[in-house]
XYZ file of C-alpha atoms in Angstrom:
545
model
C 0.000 0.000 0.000
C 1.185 3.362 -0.915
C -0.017 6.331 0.931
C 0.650 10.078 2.458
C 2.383 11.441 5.471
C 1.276 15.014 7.100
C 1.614 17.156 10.274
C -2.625 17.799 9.960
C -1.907 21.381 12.161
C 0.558 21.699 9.104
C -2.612 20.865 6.105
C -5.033 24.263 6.152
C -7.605 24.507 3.697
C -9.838 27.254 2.825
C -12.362 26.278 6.148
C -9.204 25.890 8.427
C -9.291 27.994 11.575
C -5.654 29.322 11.165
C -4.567 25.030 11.206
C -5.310 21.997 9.701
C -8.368 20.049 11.707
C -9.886 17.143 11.393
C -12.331 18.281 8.362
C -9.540 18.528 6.514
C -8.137 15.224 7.604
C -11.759 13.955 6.603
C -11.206 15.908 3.186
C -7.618 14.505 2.596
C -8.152 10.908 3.277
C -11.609 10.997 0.978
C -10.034 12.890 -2.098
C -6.500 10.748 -1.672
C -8.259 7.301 -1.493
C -10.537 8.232 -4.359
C -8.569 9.942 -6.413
C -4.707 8.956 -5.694
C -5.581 5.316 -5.072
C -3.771 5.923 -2.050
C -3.949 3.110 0.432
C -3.144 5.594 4.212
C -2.419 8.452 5.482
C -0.399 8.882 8.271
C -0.448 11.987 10.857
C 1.517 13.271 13.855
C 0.178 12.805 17.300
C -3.332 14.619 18.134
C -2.964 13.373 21.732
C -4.078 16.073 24.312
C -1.539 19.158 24.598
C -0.660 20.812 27.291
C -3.245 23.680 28.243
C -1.731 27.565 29.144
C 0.149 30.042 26.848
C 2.700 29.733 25.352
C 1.224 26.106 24.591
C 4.144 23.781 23.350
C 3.894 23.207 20.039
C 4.870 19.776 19.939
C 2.791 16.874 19.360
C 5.449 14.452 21.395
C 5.230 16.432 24.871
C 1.334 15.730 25.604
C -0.655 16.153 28.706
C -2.454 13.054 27.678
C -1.761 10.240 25.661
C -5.419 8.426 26.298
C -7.028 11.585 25.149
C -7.180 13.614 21.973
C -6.876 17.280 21.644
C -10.286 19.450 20.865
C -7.954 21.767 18.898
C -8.464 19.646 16.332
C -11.997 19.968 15.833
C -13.873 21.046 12.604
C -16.419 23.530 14.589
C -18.590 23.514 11.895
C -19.057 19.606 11.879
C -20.480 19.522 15.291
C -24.029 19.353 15.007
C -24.943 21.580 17.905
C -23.605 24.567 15.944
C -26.783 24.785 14.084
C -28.836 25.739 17.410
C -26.499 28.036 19.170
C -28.534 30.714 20.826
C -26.929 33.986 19.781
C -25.580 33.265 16.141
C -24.404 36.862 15.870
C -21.608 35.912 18.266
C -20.784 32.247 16.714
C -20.410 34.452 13.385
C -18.370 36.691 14.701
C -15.656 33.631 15.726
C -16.017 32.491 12.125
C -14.683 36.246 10.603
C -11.610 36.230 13.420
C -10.787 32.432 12.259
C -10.710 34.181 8.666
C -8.481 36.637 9.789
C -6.148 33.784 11.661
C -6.214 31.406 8.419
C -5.530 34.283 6.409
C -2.670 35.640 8.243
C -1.222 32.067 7.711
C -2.199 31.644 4.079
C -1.293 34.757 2.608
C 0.534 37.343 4.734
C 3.610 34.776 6.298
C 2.553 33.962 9.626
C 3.254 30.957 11.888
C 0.707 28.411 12.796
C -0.399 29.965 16.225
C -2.062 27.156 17.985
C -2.859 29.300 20.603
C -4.695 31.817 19.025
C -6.720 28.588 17.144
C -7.538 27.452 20.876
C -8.669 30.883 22.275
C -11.377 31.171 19.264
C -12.282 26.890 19.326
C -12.914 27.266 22.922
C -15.199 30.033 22.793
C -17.259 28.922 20.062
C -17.119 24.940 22.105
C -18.559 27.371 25.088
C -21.289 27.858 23.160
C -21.926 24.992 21.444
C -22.260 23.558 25.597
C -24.621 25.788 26.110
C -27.489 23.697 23.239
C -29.088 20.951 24.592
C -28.112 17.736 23.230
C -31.042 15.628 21.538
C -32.095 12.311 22.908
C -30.510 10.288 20.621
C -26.791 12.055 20.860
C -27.229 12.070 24.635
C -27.693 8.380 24.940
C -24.292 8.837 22.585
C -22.857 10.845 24.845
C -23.928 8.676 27.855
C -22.520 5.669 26.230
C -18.915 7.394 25.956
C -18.698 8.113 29.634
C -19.619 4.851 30.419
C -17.111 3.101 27.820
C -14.270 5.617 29.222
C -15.118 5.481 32.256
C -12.902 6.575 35.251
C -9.595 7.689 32.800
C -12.209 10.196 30.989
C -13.518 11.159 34.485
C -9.864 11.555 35.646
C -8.951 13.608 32.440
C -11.657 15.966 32.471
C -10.929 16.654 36.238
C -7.321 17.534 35.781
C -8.613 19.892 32.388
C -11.322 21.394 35.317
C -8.805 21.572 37.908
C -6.063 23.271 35.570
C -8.427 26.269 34.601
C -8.562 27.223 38.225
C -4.773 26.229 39.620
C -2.718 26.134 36.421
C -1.743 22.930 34.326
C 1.365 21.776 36.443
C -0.095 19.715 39.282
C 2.839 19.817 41.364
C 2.098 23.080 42.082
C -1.980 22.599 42.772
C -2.915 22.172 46.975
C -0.974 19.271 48.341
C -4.863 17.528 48.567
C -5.469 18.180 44.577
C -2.050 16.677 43.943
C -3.333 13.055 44.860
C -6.296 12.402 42.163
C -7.761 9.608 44.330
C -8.219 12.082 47.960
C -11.236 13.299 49.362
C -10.392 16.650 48.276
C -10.097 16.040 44.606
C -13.749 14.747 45.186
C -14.862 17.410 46.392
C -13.331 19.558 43.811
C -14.743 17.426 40.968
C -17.769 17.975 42.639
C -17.785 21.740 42.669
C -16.719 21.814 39.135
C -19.129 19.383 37.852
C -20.300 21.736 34.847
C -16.275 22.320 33.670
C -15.549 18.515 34.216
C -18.718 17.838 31.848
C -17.514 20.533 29.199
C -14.039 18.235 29.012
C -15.622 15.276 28.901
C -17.740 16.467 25.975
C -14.763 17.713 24.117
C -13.371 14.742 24.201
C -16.527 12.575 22.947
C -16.745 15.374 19.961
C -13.184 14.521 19.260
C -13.232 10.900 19.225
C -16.330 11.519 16.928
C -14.514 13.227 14.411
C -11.755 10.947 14.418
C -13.779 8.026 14.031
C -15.495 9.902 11.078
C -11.962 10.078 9.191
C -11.336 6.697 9.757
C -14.764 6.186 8.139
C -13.909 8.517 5.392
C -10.771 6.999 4.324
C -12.405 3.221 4.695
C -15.226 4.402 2.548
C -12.925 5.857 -0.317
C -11.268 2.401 -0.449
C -8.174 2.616 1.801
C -6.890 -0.499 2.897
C -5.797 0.795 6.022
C -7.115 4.595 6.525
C -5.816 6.713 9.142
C -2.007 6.079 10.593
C -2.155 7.471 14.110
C 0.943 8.409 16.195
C 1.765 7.448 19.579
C 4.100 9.638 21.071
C 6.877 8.228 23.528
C 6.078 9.533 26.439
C 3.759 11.958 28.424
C 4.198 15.811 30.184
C 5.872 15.437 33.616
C 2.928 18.259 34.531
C 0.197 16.780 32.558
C -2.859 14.788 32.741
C -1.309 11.330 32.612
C 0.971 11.637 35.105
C -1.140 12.869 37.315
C -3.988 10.477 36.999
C -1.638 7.440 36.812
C 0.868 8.279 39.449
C 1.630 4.816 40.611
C 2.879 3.821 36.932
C 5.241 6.894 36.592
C 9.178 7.083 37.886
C 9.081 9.821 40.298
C 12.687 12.208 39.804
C 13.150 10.870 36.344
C 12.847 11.175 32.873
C 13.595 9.731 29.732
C 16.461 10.458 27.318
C 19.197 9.008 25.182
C 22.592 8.266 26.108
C 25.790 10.207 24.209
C 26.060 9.145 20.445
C 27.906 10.210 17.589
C 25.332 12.787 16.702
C 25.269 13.886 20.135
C 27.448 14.186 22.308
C 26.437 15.037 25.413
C 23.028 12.462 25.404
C 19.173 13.948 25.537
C 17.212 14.509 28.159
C 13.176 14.126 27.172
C 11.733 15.629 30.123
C 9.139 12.597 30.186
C 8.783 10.837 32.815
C 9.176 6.884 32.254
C 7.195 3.927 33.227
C 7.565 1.803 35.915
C 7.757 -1.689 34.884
C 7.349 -3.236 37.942
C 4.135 -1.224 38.316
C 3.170 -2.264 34.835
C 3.369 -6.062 35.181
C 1.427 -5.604 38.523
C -0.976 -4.437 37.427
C -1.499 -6.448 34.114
C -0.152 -3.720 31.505
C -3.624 -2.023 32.200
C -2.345 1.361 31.551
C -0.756 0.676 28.479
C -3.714 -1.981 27.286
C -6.033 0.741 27.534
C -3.816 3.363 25.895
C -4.017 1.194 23.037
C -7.224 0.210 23.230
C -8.628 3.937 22.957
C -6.045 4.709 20.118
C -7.450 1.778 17.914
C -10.840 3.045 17.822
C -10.121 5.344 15.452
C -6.795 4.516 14.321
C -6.170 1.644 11.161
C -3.096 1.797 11.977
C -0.720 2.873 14.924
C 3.031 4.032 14.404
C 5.001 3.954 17.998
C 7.418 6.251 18.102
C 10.767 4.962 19.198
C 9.625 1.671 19.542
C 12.341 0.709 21.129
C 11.181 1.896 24.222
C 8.875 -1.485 24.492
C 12.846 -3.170 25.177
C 14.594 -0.374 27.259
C 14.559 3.335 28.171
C 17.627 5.411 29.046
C 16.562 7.192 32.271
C 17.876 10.575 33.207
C 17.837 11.125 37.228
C 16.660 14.883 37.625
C 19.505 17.286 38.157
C 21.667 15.230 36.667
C 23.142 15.210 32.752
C 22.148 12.712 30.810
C 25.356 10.976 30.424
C 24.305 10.268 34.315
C 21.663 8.174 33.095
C 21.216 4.187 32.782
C 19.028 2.118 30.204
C 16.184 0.424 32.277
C 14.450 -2.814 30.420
C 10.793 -3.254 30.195
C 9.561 -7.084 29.952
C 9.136 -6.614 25.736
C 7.695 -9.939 25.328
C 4.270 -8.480 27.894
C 4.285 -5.094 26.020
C 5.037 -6.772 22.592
C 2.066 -9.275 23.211
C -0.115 -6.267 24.823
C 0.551 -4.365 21.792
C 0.046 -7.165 18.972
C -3.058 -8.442 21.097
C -4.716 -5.186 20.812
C -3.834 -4.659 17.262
C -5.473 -7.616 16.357
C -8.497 -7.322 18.257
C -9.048 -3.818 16.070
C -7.804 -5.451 12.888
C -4.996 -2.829 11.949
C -1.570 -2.573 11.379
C 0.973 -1.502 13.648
C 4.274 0.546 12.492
C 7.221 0.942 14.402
C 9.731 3.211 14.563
C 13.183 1.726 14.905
C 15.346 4.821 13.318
C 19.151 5.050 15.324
C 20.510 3.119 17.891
C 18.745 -0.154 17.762
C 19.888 -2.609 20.000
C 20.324 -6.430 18.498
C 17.282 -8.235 18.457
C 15.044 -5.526 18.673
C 14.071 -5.902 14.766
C 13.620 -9.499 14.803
C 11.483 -9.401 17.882
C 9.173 -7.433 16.039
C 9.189 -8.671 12.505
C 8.157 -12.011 14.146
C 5.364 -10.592 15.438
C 4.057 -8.990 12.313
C 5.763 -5.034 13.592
C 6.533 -3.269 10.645
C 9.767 -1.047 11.035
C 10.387 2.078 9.096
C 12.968 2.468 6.518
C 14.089 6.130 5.206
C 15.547 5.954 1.785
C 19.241 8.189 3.209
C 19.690 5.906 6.262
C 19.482 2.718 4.210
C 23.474 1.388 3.182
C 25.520 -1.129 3.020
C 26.772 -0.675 6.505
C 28.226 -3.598 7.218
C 29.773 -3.814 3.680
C 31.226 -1.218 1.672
C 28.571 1.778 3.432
C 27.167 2.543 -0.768
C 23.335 2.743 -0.899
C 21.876 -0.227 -0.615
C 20.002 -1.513 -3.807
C 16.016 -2.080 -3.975
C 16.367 -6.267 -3.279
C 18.840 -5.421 -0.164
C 15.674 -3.864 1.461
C 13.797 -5.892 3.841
C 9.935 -6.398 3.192
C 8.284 -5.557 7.096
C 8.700 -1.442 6.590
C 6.933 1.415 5.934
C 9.523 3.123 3.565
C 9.946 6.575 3.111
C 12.046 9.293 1.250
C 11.802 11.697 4.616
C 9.925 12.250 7.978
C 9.554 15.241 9.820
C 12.383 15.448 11.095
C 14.504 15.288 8.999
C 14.581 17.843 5.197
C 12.469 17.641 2.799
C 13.573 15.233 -0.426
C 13.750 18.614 -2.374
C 16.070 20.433 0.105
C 18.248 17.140 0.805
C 18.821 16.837 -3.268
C 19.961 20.066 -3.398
C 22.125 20.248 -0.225
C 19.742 23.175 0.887
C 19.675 21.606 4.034
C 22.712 22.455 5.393
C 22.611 26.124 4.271
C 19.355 25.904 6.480
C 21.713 24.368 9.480
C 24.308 26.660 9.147
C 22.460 29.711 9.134
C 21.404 28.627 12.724
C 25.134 27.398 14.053
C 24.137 23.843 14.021
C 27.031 22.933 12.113
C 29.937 20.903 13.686
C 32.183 20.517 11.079
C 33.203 23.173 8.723
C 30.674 24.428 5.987
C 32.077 23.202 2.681
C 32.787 19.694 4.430
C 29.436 19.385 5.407
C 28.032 20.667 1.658
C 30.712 18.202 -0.055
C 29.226 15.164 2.547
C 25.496 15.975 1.388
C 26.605 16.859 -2.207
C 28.345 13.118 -2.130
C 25.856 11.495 -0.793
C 22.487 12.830 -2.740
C 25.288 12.034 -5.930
C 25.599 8.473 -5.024
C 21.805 7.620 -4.380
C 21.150 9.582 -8.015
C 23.789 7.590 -9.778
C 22.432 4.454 -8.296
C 18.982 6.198 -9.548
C 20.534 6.505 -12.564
C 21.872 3.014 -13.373
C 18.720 1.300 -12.705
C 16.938 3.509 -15.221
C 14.398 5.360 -12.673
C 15.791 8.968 -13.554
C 13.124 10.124 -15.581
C 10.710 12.563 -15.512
C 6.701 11.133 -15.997
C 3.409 12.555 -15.918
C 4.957 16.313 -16.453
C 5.930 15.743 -19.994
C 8.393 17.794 -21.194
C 7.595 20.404 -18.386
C 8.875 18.108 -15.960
C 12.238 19.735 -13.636
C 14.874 18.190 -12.903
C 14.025 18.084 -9.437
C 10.619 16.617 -10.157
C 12.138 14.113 -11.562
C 14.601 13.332 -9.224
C 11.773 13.404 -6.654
C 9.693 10.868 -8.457
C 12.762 8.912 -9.306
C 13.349 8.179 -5.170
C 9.884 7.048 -5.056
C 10.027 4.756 -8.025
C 12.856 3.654 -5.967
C 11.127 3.001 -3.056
C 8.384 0.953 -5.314
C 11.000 -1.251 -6.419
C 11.816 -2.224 -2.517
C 9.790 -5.355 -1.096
C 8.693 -2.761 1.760
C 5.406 -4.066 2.616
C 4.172 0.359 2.771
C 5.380 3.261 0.539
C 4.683 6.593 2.155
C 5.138 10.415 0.836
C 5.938 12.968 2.368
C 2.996 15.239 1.322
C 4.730 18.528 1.142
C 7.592 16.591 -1.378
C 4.626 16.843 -3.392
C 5.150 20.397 -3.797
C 8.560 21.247 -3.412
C 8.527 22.119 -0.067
C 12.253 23.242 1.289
C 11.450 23.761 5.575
C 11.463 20.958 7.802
C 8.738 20.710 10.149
C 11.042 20.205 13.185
C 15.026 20.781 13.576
C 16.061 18.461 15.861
C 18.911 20.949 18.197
C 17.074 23.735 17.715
C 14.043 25.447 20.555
C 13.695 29.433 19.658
C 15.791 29.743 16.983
C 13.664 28.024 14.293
C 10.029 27.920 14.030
C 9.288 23.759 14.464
C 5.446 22.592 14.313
C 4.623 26.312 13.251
C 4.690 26.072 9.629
C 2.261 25.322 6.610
C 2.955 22.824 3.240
C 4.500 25.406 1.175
C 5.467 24.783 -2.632
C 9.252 25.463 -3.524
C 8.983 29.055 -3.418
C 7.959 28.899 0.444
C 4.156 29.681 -0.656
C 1.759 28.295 1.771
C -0.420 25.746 -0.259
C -4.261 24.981 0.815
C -5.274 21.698 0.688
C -7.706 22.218 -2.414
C -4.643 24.020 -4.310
C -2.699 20.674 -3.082
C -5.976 18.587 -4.611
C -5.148 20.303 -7.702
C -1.396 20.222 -7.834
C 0.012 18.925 -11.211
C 3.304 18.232 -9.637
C 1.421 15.959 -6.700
C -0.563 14.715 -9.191
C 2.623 13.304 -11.325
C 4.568 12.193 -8.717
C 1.105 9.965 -6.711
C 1.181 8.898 -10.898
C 4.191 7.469 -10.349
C 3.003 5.375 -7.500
C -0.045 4.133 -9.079
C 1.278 3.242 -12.078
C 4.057 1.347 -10.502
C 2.124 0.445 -7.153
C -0.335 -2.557 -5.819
């Protein structure tokens, strides 16, 4: 199956409020399984952020993994919003969204998720205020009793946060513990706030069960590739509602490599597995469970975290830290069990240091792994690209991800102008753009020798680049990867990155629209009518399942 990879905040169309949503998700999956032939689409985490300004932008530090973020909602999709009481106001929202999109769109602003959330949550605080019908509350009923006391927990720390901020360390020593008599008695005297979060959240799932629907309908094989992220917010809803599971005074991070020297410290607090064999994996059983409602297929990031996880004692560096195992045979079987019960797919991915075993563990349990066309060599031979038959089958493969450039800017070595604009650079300039010129030049004249450097479906208008571009994914055709996925802002030309790994302030990560090769945003209905997508998904299908 061959299908597309997005950051959704990333995808706005011409109904966006200032980010993508999931209408547009809706939109993308119908139009790409109808019209591409495209088997997926795969997004980045919608798991519950953070709440406060500045909001972290990042999909992979989440208050909650259970729960997805209302951000995220298509307002206009929620069927309350035809009976709001003062429409005046509800219109007004809609012209400031306008503005926010627009701003985006057309005048060079960032994605500001916050300013998305300030208008969603107002017109949500109106849509609470309509009276649901008898048939959506029995709906409604039946999600509170399906989610039972993790929804109740999640909607308490969301009412709790509004009053005493969203780090719970900080709330009343009583608040702290979500299982005291206090916290009772809070929940109690927020009872309208705790029901606003808990319908958020049953709006959400609807929508995202909706896409999934979509995608099915339009003849995906698979539909919607969720994300789950590694780890949760030390401050968030998670840990505070599942305490007991959590390493208290730690978090998790990587130990010094040759890209980094001095190791990474998440600031996500781990696990315990002691706590999670006690208990049965529950935590991590239901995690799952709530993802594959909606999800036909799940991608765990840094999978292997189900093996080990390098801990990082607080106030200490992480070359202080120590890898601590997990029993990956329980969390393998957990995962694989859960899978199965919701028929879909699950992708893992195994990018850097993989310790031995890890990949065969999970290939014999039907774990795809995930290939990127750069990282794959000859490393144990003489380090040249490796050819389409030296690719194993069990992988999604790809030409990029989001964190790493765009196929475009990695052909043309634009990504390490881009890195040494910033100081990222460790090495001098013209040794790091003789590296990247060296090594796009050996995967093109590997291109080149088995006859894929050509340019189709543009005709004589085709580029260079486009043809270079479709070349790597006639490439990745030719592999016995079991899943083919674009990048969909390749599809354009895009140049940016969506995250620079080293890099907080200095760059703008998870802020910034598809844009074409001129750094144009693109909408998703000027994507839908993109010659240059259009060739390059040509490629796919012509050469595809």
């Amino acid at each position: 199956s061959y299908g597309l990879l997005v950051q959704l905040y990333s995808l706005l169309s011409r109904r966006s409020w200032g980010m993508g949503d999931l209408g547009d998700l809706a939109e993308l999956a119908g139009w790409a399984g109808r019209s591409l032939g495209a088997g997926f689409v795969q997004v980045n985490p919608l798991h519950a952020a953070v709440p406060g300004t500045p909001t972290d932008p990042s999909p992979y530090r989440p208050s909650s993994r259970r729960f997805p973020d209302p951000v995220h909602l298509r307002i206009e999709d929620v069927p309350e919003t035809a009976y709001v009481e003062d429409p005046d106001r509800l219109h007004a929202l809609l012209e400031r969204s306008r503005r926010l999109r627009e701003a985006v769109l057309r005048q060079g602003a960032l994605i500001d998720r916050d300013a998305v959330w300030e208008l969603k949550r107002e017109a949500l605080e109106l849509l609470g205020e309509v009276p649901l019908g008898p048939g959506r509350r029995a709906a409604y009923c039946d999600f509170l009793a399906g989610q039972g006391q993790a929804l109740e927990d999640h909607a308490t720390w969301c009412a709790l946060a509004e009053v005493h901020g969203s780090d719970w360390h900080r709330w009343p020593t009583g608040l702290r513990d979500p299982r005291s008599a206090e916290t009772a008695q809070a929940r109690n005297g927020l009872m309208d706030r705790v029901d606003f979060w808990s319908r958020l959240a049953w709006l959400t799932d609807a929508q995202l069960t909706a896409a999934q629907r979509i995608g099915r309908e339009a003849g995906m094989p698979v539909g919607i590739v969720h994300d789950l992220a590694v780890g949760v917010h030390p401050g968030g809803a998670d840990a505070w509602a599942q305490q007991e599971y959590f390493a208290a005074g730690m978090s998790v991070g990587a130990p010094p490599d040759a890209f980094n020297a001095r190791g990474q410290d998440w600031g996500l607090p781990p696990w315990r597995p002691d706590r999670l064999a006690q208990s049965g994996y529950a935590p991590f059983r239901e995690l799952l469970r709530a993802l594959f409602r909606y999800a036909g297929a799940l991608r765990i990031d840094h999978v292997m975290g189900l093996f080990r996880l390098w801990w990082v004692p607080h106030g200490h560096p992480p070359t202080e830290g120590t890898y601590v195992r997990y029993d990956a045979e329980a969390m393998l079987a957990v995962l694989v069990l859960e899978a199965s019960r919701a028929g879909a797919l699950v992708i893992g991915e195994d990018l850097g240091t993989v310790e031995p075993g890890v990949r065969e563990a999970l290939r014999e349990r039907g774990v795809l792994g995930t290939s990127v066309l750069w990282f794959e060599r000859d490393w144990d031979g003489d380090g040249r690209p490796l050819p389409p038959d030296g690719w194993r089958a069990d992988c999604l493969a790809t030409a990029t991800t989001h964190d790493l450039p765009s196929t475009a800017a990695r052909l043309t070595g634009e990504h390490v102008e881009l890195r040494d604009s910033l100081g990222l650079l460790a090495r001098p300039l013209e040794e790091e753009r003789a590296e990247a010129a060296a090594d796009a030049g050996e995967w093109l004249s590997l291109l080149s020798r088995l006859g894929m450097l050509h340019g189709t479906g543009g005709g004589s208008d085709t580029s260079s680049e486009e043809a270079e571009i479709q070349a790597v994914h006639r490439f990745l055709l030719r592999t016995p990867a079991r899943m083919v996925g674009v990048w969909l802002p390749d599809g354009v030309g895009d140049r940016r990155p969506q995250n620079l790994p080293g890099t907080w302030d200095q760059y703008p990560n998870w802020r910034l629209p598809i844009a074409d090769a001129r750094g144009r945003p693109v909408t998703l209905e000027e994507l839908a009518a993109s010659p240059r997508l259009r060739a390059l998904m040509e490629v796919l299908r012509d050469g595809g399942p």
